[in-house]
Coordinates of C-alpha atoms in Angstrom, one line a residue:
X90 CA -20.5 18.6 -13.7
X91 CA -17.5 21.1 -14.9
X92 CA -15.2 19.3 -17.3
X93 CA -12.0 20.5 -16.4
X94 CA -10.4 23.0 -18.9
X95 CA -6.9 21.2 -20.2
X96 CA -3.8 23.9 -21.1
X97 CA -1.9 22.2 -24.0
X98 CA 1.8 21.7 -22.4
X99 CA 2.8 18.8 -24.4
X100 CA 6.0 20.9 -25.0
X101 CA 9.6 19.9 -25.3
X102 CA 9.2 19.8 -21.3
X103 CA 6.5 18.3 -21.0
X104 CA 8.1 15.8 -23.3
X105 CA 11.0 15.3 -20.8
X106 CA 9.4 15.2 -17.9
X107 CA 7.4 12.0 -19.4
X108 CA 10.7 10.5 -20.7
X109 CA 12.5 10.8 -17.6
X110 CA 9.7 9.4 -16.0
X111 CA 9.0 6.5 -17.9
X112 CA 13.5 5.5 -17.5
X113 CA 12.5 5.6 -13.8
X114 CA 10.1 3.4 -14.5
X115 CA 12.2 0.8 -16.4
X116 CA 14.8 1.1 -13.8
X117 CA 11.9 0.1 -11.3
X118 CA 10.8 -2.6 -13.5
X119 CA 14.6 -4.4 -13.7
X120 CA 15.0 -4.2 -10.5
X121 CA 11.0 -5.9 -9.5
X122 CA 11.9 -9.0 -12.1
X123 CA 15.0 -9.9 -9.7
X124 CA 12.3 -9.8 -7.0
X125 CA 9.6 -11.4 -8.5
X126 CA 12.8 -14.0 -9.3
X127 CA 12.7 -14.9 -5.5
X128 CA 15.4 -17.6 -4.9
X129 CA 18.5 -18.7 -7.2
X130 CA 18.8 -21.1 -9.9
X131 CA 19.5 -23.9 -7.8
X132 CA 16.6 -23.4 -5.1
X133 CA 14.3 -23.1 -7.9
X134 CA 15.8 -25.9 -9.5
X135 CA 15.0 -28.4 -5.7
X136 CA 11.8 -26.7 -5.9
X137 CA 11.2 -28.3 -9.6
X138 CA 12.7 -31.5 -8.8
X139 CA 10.1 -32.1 -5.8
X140 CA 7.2 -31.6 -8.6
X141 CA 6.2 -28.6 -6.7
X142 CA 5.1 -25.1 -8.6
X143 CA 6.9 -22.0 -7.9
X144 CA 5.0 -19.7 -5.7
X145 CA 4.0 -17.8 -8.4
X146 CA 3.2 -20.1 -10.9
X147 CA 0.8 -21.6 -7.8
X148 CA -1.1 -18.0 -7.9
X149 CA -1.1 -17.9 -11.4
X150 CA -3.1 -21.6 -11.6
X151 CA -5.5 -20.6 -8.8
X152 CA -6.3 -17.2 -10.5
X153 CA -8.5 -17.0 -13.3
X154 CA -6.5 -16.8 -16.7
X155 CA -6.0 -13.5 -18.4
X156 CA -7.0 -11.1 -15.4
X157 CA -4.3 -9.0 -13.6
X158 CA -2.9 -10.0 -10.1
X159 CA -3.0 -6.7 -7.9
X160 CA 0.5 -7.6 -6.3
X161 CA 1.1 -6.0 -2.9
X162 CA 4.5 -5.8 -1.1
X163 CA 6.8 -6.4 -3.5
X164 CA 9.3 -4.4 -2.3
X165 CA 8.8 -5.5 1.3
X166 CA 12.6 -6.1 2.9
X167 CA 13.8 -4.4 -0.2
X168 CA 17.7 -3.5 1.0
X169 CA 17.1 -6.0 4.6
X170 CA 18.5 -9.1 5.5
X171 CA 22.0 -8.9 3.4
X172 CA 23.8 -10.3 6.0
X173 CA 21.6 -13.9 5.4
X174 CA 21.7 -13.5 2.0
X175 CA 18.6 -11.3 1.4
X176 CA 14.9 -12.1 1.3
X177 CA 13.1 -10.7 -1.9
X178 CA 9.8 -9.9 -1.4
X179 CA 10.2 -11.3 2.3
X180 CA 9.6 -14.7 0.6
X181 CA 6.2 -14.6 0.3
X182 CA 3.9 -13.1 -2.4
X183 CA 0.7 -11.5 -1.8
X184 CA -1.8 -9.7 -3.6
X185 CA -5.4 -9.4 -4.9
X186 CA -6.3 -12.0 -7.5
X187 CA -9.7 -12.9 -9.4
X188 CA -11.0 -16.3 -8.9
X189 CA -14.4 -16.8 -11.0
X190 CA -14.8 -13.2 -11.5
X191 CA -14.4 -12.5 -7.5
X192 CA -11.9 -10.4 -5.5
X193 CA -9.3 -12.9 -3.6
X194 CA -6.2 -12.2 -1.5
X195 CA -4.1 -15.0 -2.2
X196 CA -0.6 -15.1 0.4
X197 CA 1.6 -17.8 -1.1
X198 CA 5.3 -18.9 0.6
X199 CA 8.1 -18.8 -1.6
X200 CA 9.9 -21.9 -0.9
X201 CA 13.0 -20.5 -2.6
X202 CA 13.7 -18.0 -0.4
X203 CA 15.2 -19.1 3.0
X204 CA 12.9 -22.2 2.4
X205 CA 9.9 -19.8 3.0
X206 CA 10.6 -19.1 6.5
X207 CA 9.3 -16.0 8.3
X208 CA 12.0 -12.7 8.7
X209 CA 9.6 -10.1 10.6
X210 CA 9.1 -8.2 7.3
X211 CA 7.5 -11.5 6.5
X212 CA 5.2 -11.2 8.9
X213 CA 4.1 -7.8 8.6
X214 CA 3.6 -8.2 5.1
X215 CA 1.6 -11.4 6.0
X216 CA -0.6 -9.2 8.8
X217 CA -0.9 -6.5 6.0
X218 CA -2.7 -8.9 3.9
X219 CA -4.9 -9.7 6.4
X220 CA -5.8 -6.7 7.4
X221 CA -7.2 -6.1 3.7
X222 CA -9.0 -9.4 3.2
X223 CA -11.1 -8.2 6.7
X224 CA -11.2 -4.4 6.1
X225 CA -12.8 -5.2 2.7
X226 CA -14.4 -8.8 3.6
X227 CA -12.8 -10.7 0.8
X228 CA -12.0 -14.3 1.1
X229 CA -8.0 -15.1 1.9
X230 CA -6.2 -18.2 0.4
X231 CA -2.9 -19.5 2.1
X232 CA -0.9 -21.7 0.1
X233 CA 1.3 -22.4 2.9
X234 CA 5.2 -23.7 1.9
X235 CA 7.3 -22.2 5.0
X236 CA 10.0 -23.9 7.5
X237 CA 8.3 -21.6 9.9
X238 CA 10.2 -18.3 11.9
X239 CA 14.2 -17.6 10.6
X240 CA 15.5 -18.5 14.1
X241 CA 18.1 -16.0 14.3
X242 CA 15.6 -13.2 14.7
X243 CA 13.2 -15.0 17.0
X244 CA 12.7 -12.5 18.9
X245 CA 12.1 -10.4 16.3
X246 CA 9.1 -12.0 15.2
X247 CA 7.5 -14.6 17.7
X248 CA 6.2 -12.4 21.1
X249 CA 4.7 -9.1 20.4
X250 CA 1.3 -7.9 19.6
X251 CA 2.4 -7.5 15.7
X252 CA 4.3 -10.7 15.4
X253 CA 3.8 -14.1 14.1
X254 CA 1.1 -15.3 16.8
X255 CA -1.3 -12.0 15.1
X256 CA -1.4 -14.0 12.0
X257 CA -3.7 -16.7 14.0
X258 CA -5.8 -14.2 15.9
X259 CA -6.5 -12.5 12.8
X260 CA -7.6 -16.2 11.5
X261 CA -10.1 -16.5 14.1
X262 CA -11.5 -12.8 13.6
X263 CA -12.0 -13.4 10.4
X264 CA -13.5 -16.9 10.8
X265 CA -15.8 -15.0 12.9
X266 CA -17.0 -12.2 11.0
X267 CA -17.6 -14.4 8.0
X268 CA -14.6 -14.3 6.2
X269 CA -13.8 -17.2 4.0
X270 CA -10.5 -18.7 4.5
X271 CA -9.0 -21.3 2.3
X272 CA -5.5 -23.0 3.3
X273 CA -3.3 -25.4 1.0
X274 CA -0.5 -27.2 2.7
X275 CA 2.0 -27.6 -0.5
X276 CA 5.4 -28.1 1.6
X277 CA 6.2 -27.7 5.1
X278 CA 4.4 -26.4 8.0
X279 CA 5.7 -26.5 11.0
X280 CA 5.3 -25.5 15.0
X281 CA 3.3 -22.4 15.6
X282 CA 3.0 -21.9 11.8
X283 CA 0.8 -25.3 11.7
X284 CA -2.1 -22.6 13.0
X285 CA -2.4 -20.9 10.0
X286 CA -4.1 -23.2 7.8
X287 CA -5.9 -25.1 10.6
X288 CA -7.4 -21.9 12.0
X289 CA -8.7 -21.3 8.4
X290 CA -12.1 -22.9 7.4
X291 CA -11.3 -25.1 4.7
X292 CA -8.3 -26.4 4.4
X293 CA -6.0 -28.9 1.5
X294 CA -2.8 -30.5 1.6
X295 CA -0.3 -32.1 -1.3
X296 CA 0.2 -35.8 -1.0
X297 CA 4.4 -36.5 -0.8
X298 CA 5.2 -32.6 -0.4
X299 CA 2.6 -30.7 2.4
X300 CA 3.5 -32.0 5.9
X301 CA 2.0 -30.2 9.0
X302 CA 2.8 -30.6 12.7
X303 CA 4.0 -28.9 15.8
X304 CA 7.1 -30.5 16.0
X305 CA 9.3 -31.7 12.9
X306 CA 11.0 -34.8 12.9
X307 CA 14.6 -33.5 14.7
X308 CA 12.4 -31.6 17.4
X309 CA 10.9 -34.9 18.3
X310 CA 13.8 -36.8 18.5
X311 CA 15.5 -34.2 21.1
X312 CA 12.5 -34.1 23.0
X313 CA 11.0 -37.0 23.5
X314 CA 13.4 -39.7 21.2
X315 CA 11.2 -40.5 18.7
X316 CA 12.8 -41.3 15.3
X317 CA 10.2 -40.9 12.7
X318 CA 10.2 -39.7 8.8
X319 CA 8.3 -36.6 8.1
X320 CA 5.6 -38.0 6.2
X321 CA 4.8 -40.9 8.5
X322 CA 4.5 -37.7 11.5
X323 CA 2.2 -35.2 9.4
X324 CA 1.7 -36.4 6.4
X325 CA -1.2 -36.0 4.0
X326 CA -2.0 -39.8 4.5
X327 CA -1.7 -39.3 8.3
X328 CA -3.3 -35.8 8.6
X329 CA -6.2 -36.1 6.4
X330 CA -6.9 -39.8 6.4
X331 CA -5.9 -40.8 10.3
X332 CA -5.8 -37.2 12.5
X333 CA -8.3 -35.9 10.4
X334 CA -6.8 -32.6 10.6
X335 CA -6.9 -31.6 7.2
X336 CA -10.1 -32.0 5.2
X337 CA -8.5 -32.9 1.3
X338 CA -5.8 -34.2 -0.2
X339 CA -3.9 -34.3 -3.8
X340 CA -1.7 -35.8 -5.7
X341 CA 0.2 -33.0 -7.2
X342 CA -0.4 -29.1 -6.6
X343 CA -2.3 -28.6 -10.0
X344 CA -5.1 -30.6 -8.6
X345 CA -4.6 -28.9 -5.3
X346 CA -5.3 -25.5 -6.6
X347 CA -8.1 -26.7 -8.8
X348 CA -10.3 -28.4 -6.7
X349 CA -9.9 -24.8 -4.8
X350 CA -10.5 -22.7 -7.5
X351 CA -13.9 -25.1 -7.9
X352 CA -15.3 -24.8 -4.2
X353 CA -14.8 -21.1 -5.0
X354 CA -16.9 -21.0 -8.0
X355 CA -19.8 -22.2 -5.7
X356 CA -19.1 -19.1 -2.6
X357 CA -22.2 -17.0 -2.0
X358 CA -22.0 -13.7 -3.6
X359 CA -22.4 -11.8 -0.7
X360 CA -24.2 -8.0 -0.1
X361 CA -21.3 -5.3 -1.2
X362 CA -21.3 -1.4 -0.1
X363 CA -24.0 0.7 -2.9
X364 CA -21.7 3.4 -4.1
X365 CA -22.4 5.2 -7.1
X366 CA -21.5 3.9 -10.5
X367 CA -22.1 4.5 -14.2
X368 CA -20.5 3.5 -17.3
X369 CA -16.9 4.3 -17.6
X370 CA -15.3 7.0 -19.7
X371 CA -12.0 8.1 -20.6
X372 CA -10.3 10.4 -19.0
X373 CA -9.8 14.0 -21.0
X374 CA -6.1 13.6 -21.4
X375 CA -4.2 10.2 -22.0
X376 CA -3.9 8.5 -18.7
X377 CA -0.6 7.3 -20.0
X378 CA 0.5 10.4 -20.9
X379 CA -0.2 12.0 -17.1
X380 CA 3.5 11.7 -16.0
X381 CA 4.7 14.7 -18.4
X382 CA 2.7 16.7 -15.7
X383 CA 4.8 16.0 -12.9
X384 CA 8.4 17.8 -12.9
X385 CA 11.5 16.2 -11.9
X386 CA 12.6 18.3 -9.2
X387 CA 9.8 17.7 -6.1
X388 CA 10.6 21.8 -5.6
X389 CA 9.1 23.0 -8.9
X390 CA 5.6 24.0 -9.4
X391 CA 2.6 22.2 -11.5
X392 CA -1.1 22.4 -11.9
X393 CA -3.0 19.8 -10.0
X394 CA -6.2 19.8 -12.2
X395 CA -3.9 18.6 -15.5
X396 CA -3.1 16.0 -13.0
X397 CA -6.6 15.0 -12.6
X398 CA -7.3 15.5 -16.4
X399 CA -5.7 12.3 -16.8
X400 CA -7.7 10.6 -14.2
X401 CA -11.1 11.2 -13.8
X402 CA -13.7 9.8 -16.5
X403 CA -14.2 12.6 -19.5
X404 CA -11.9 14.9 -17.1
X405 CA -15.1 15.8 -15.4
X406 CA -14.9 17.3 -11.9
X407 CA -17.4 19.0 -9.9
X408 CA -15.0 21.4 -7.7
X409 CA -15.6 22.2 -3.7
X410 CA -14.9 25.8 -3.2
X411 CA -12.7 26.1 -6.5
X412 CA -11.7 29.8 -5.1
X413 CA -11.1 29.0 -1.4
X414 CA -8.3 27.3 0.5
X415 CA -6.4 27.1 -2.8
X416 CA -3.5 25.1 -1.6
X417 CA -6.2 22.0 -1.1
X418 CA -8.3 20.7 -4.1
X419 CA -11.1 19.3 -3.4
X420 CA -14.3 18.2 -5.5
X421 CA -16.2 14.8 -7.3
X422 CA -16.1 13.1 -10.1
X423 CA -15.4 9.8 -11.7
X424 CA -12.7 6.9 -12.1
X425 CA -13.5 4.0 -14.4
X426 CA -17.0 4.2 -13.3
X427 CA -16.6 4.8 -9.4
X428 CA -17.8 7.8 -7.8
X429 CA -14.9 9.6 -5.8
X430 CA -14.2 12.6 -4.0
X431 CA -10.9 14.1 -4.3
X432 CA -8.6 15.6 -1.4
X433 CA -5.2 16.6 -3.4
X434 CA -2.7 19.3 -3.0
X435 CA -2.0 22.3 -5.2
X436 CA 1.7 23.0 -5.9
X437 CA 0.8 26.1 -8.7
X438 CA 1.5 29.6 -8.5
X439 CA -2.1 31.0 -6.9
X440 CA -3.5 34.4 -6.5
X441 CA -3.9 34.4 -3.3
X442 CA -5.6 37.0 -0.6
X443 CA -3.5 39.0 1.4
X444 CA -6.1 39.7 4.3
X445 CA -4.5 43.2 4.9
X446 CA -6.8 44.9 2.3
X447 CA -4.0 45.4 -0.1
X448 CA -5.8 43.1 -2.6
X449 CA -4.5 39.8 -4.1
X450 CA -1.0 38.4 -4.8
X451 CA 0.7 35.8 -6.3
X452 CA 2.1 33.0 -4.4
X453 CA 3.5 29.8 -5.1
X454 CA 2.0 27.3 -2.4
X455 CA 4.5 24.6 -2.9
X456 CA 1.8 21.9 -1.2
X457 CA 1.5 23.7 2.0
X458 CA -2.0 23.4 3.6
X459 CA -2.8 26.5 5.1
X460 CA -5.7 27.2 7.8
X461 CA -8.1 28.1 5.1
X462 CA -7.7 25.2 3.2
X463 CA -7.5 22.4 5.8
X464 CA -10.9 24.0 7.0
X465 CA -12.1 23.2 3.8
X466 CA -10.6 19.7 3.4
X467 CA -12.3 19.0 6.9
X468 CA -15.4 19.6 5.8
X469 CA -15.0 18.3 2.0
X470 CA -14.2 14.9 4.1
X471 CA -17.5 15.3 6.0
X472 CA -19.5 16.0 3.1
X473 CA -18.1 13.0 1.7
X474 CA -19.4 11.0 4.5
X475 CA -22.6 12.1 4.7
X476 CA -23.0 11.3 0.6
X477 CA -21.4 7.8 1.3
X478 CA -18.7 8.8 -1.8
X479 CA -14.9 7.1 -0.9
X480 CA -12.3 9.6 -0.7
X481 CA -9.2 9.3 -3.2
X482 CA -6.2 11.2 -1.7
X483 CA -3.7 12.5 -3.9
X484 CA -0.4 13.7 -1.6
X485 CA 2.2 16.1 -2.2
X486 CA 2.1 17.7 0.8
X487 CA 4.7 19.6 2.0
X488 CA 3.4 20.5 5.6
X489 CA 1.3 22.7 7.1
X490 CA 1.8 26.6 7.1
X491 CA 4.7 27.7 10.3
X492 CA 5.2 31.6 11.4
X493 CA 3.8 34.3 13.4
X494 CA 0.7 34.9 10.8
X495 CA -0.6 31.2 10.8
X496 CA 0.1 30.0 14.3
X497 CA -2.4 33.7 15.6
X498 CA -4.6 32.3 12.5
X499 CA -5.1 29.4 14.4
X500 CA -3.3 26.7 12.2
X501 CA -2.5 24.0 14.8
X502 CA -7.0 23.8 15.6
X503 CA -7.5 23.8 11.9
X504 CA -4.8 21.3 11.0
X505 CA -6.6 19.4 14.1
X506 CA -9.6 19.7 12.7
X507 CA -8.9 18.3 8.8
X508 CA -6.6 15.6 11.3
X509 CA -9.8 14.7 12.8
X510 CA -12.3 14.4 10.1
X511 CA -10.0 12.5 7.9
X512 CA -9.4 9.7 11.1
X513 CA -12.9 9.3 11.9
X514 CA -14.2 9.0 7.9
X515 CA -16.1 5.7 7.6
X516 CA -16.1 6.1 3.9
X517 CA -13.2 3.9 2.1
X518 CA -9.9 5.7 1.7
X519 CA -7.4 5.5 -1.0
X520 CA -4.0 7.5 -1.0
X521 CA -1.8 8.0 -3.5
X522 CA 1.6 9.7 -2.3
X523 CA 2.3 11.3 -5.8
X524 CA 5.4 13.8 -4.4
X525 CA 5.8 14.7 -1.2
X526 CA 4.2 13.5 1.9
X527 CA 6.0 15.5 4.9
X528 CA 5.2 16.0 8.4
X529 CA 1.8 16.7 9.5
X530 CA 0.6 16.8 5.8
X531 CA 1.2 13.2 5.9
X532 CA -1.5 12.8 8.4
X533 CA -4.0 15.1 7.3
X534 CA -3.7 13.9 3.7
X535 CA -4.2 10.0 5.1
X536 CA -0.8 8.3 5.9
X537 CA -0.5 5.3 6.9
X538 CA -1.4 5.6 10.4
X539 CA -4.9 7.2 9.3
X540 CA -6.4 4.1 8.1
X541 CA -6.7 4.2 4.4
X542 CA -7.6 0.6 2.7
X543 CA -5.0 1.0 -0.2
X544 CA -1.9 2.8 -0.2
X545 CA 0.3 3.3 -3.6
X546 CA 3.2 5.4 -4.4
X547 CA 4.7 7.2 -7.5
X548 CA 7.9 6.8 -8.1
X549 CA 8.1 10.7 -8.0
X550 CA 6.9 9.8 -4.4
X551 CA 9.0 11.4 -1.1
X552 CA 8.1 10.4 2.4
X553 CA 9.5 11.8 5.3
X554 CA 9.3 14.3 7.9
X555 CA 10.9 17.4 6.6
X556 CA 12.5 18.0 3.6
X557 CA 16.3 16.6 2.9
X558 CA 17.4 20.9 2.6
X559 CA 15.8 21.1 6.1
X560 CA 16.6 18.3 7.5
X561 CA 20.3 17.4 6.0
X562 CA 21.0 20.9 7.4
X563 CA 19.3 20.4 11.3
X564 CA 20.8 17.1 11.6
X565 CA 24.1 18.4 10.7
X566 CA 24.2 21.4 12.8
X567 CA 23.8 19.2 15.4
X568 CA 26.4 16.6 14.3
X569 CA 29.0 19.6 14.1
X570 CA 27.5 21.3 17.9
X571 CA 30.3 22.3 19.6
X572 CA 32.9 20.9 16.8
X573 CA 35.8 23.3 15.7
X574 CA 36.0 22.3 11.7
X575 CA 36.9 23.8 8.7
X576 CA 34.6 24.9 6.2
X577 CA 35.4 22.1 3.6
X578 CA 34.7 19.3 6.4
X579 CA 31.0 21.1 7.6
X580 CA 30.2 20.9 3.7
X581 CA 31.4 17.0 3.9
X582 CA 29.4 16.1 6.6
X583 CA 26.4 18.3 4.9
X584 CA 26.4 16.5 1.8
X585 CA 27.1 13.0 3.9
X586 CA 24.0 13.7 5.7
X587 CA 21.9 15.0 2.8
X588 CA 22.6 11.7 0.9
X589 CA 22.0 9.4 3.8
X590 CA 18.1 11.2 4.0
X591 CA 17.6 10.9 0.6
X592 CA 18.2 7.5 0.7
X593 CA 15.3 7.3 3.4
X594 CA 13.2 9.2 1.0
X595 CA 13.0 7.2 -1.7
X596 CA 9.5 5.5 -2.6
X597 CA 11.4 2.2 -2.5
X598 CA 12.4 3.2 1.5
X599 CA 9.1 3.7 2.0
X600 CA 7.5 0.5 -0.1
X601 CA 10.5 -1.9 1.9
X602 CA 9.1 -1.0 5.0
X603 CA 5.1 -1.5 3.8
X604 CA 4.3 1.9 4.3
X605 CA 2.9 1.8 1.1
X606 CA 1.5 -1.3 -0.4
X607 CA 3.2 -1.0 -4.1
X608 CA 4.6 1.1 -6.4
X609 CA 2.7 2.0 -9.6
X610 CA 3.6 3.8 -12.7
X611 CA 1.4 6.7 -12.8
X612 CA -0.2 5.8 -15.9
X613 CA -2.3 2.8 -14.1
X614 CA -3.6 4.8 -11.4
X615 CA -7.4 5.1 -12.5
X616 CA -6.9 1.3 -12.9
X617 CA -5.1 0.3 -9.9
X618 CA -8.2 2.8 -7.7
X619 CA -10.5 1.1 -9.6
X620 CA -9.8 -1.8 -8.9
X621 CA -9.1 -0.6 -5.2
X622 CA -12.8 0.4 -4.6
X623 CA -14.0 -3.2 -6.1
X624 CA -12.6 -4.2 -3.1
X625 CA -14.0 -2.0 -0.8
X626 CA -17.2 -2.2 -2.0
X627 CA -17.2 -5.6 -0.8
X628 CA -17.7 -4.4 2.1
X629 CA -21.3 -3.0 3.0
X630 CA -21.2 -2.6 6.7
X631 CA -20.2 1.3 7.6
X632 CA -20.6 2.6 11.1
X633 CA -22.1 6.3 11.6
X634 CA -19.9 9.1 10.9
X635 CA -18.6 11.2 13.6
X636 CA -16.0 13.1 15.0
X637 CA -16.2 14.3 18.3
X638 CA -14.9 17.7 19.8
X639 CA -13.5 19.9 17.3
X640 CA -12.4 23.5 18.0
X641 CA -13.8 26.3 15.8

């Protein structure tokens, strides 16, 4: 296997590229601890005076000691919900936890927030955790703390296919396929919300501060008027020891979360996925140096392989067609051990053919796939398949080639095809949006929609169908159709416009809105994907590769 040859650019610019990087990041990191805060002083402060553990300190007790909590959907609702005071972090935390030495996704309520009720950001986020525990068959834990749906957006959140009710048919999916889920009721849990930990297959409730039922105590009254106390309707004395709805009770949430961390310590291993592994190595370059690769503005050029010099294991990589399709890099190597095929764009100056016979000339790509290279990415992806080595996609994609000379070339059937190969792949799928992920390029280099199992961003990361140039400039053209205005008032509206798209372009846009599950500093990539295909090798089962009609 090549090692890839490394061009010593630790210059002055390198040097401020990795500075101005790493302020980003501190920025980022200030404004995550007021997040991770959840609710004020004083709802943390009723929390404490109940004798009930913050939702994170709960995760923290339940995982094991010293290992790293994955969290995912931090940022969910980020900027949402102002006029009710905001809900950081949608008032729940989720993320992937180690409990005896095995993969977990733990959802926990934050309490402090709106008393853990559900905004619909909360319940996509919730549905998004899900969806990983059964894509990559590790077990769930609820630790359930939640008033139940934020009534003034109902309707928001309690009828559709992606609303609340999902939550419970993903419950009995999972039950079904195997799936180990472990519910603790450590506050309230109420109405359609009492499914969650009932549906699960084990389930635990605090003595004093977990109550479940379908209807709490002023419900009952109005309906039927019955005046009863909370704990004497669903109680952990009347739940577990009468109903016989819940199967354990606690005094206190410490011994909650440790009598679940034991029944976990006694879980069947289970078969996991046999992808290829060997000892890890360092990567050629400083992994936490990689971020004076990537320039500030997302218009100026850089060399993909330094990028990958500071990922892959000994900076090994076996290249696919290193002279071909040179806007797409594609080839094999190695992260922390993991055997991984990479599909990542090129934004160098190339030589490129001309086709006309006039020989070869230079051509800054920018990230544009053209037809040549999204032929090759198609069939990378398939050669990927049929080796049974997950796919690690590395976007800053800019779109695929437009004019006269690609749309005779055929670019919309080869953009098709690459579309194609990367929906159907059965191998896992990881994407990294590192700069730009625009228009079609965000399919072909697996969005969101294209069914990838993790999905991170750089904070250099820009999501979005076109460009803000582009795009501040179409949308106001059209604002100003028709529209006798002066010169200084078109550039108003121009720069009004540019800054409202930017806005929508910012990772944090993007990370609010779960289109990406977190926001890393670039520097923990190769752990965060390693730790990424740990979970999806959990899961062995893969269907056969194929992908219907493709045009050639």
């Amino acid at each position: 296997m090549a090692v890839l040859e490394i061009k010593k650019t630790e210059d002055e610019a390198f040097q401020a590229r990795l500075e101005h990087w790493n302020r980003k990041l501190e920025a980022l990191g200030a404004e995550e601890a007021i997040l991770r805060a959840g609710g004020d002083e004083k709802a943390h402060a009723k929390q404490a005076a109940k004798g009930k553990m913050s939702a994170r300190e709960r995760v923290g007790a339940l995982c094991d000691a010293g290992e790293p909590f994955l969290e995912l959907g931090l940022w969910t609702a980020y900027g949402f919900y102002e006029e009710y005071g905001g809900a950081p972090a949608a008032g729940v935390v989720t993320g992937i936890g180690r409990v005896h030495g095995r993969e977990v996704v733990v959802v926990a309520n934050d309490a402090t927030v709106k008393a853990g009720a559900w905004f619909p950001l909360t319940c996509k986020k919730v549905l998004r955790a899900q969806e990983i525990a059964l894509e990559n068959r590790l077990p769930i834990v609820y630790l359930v703390d939640s008033a139940g749906v934020f009534l003034p957006l109902q309707d928001e959140i309690f009828p559709d296919k992606e609303h609340f009710g999902r939550a419970f048919y993903n419950n009995a999916r999972m039950s079904a396929e195997g799936i180990f889920q472990m519910a603790a009721i450590m506050g309230p849990c109420v109405a359609g919300g009492a499914y969650l930990p009932i549906m699960s297959d084990e389930s635990h409730i605090v003595e004093g501060t977990g109550s479940i039922f379908l209807a709490g105590p002023a419900l009952v009254q109005a309906a039927i008027g019955e005046l009863v106390p909370a704990e004497e309707l669903g109680g952990a004395l009347v739940q577990c020891d009468v109903s016989g709805v819940v199967d354990h009770r606690h005094p206190d949430d410490a011994s909650c979360l440790a009598k679940i961390r034991s029944q976990f310590e006694q879980l069947e291993g289970g078969a996991t996925a046999d992808f290829a592994r060997r000892e890890p190595r360092e990567p050629a370059s400083p992994a936490e140096r990689i971020g004076g690769v990537m320039p500030v503005s997302r218009t100026r050029p850089y060399e993909t392989r330094e990028l990958l010099a500071h990922l892959m294991d000994g900076g090994e990589f076996d290249e696919y067609k290193a002279t071909h399709g040179q806007s797409l890099v594609c080839g094999t190597g190695w992260i922390e051990g993991w055997a991984v095929g990479i599909v990542a764009n090129q934004r160098s100056i190339v030589k490129r053919q001309t086709g006309t016979g006039e020989g070869d000339r230079e051509l800054q790509i920018g990230g544009v796939i053209y037809s040549d290279s999204a032929d090759k990415g198609a069939r990378f992806v398939q050669l990927c398949n049929q080796k049974g080595i997950p796919l690690l996609f590395l976007q800053d994609v800019t779109g695929f080639m437009v004019g006269t000379r690609a749309e005779r070339g055929g670019i919309i059937k080869d953009g098709a095809k690459m579309v194609n190969a990367v929906a159907n792949s059965v191998v896992p799928k990881i994407t990294v949006f590192i700069g730009n992920s625009y228009g079609a390029g965000n399919y072909a280099m697996c969005g969101k929609a294209y069914g990838a199992r993790f999905l991170y961003a750089w904070p250099s990361a820009s999501i979005s169908v076109m460009g803000a140039d582009q795009a501040s400039k179409t949308l106001a053209s059209i604002r100003l159709r028709n529209t006798d205005v002066s010169d200084e008032e078109k550039e108003a509206v121009l720069a009004e416009t540019r800054a409202r798209y930017e806005a929508a372009m910012d990772p944090r846009y993007a990370a609010a809105r779960l289109w990406v599950d977190a926001i890393i500093d670039p520097a923990d990539t190769r752990a965060v994907v390693a730790r990424s295909l740990e979970c999806a090798a959990r899961n062995p089962h893969r269907p056969e590769f194929r992908t219907g009609v493709l045009q050639t």
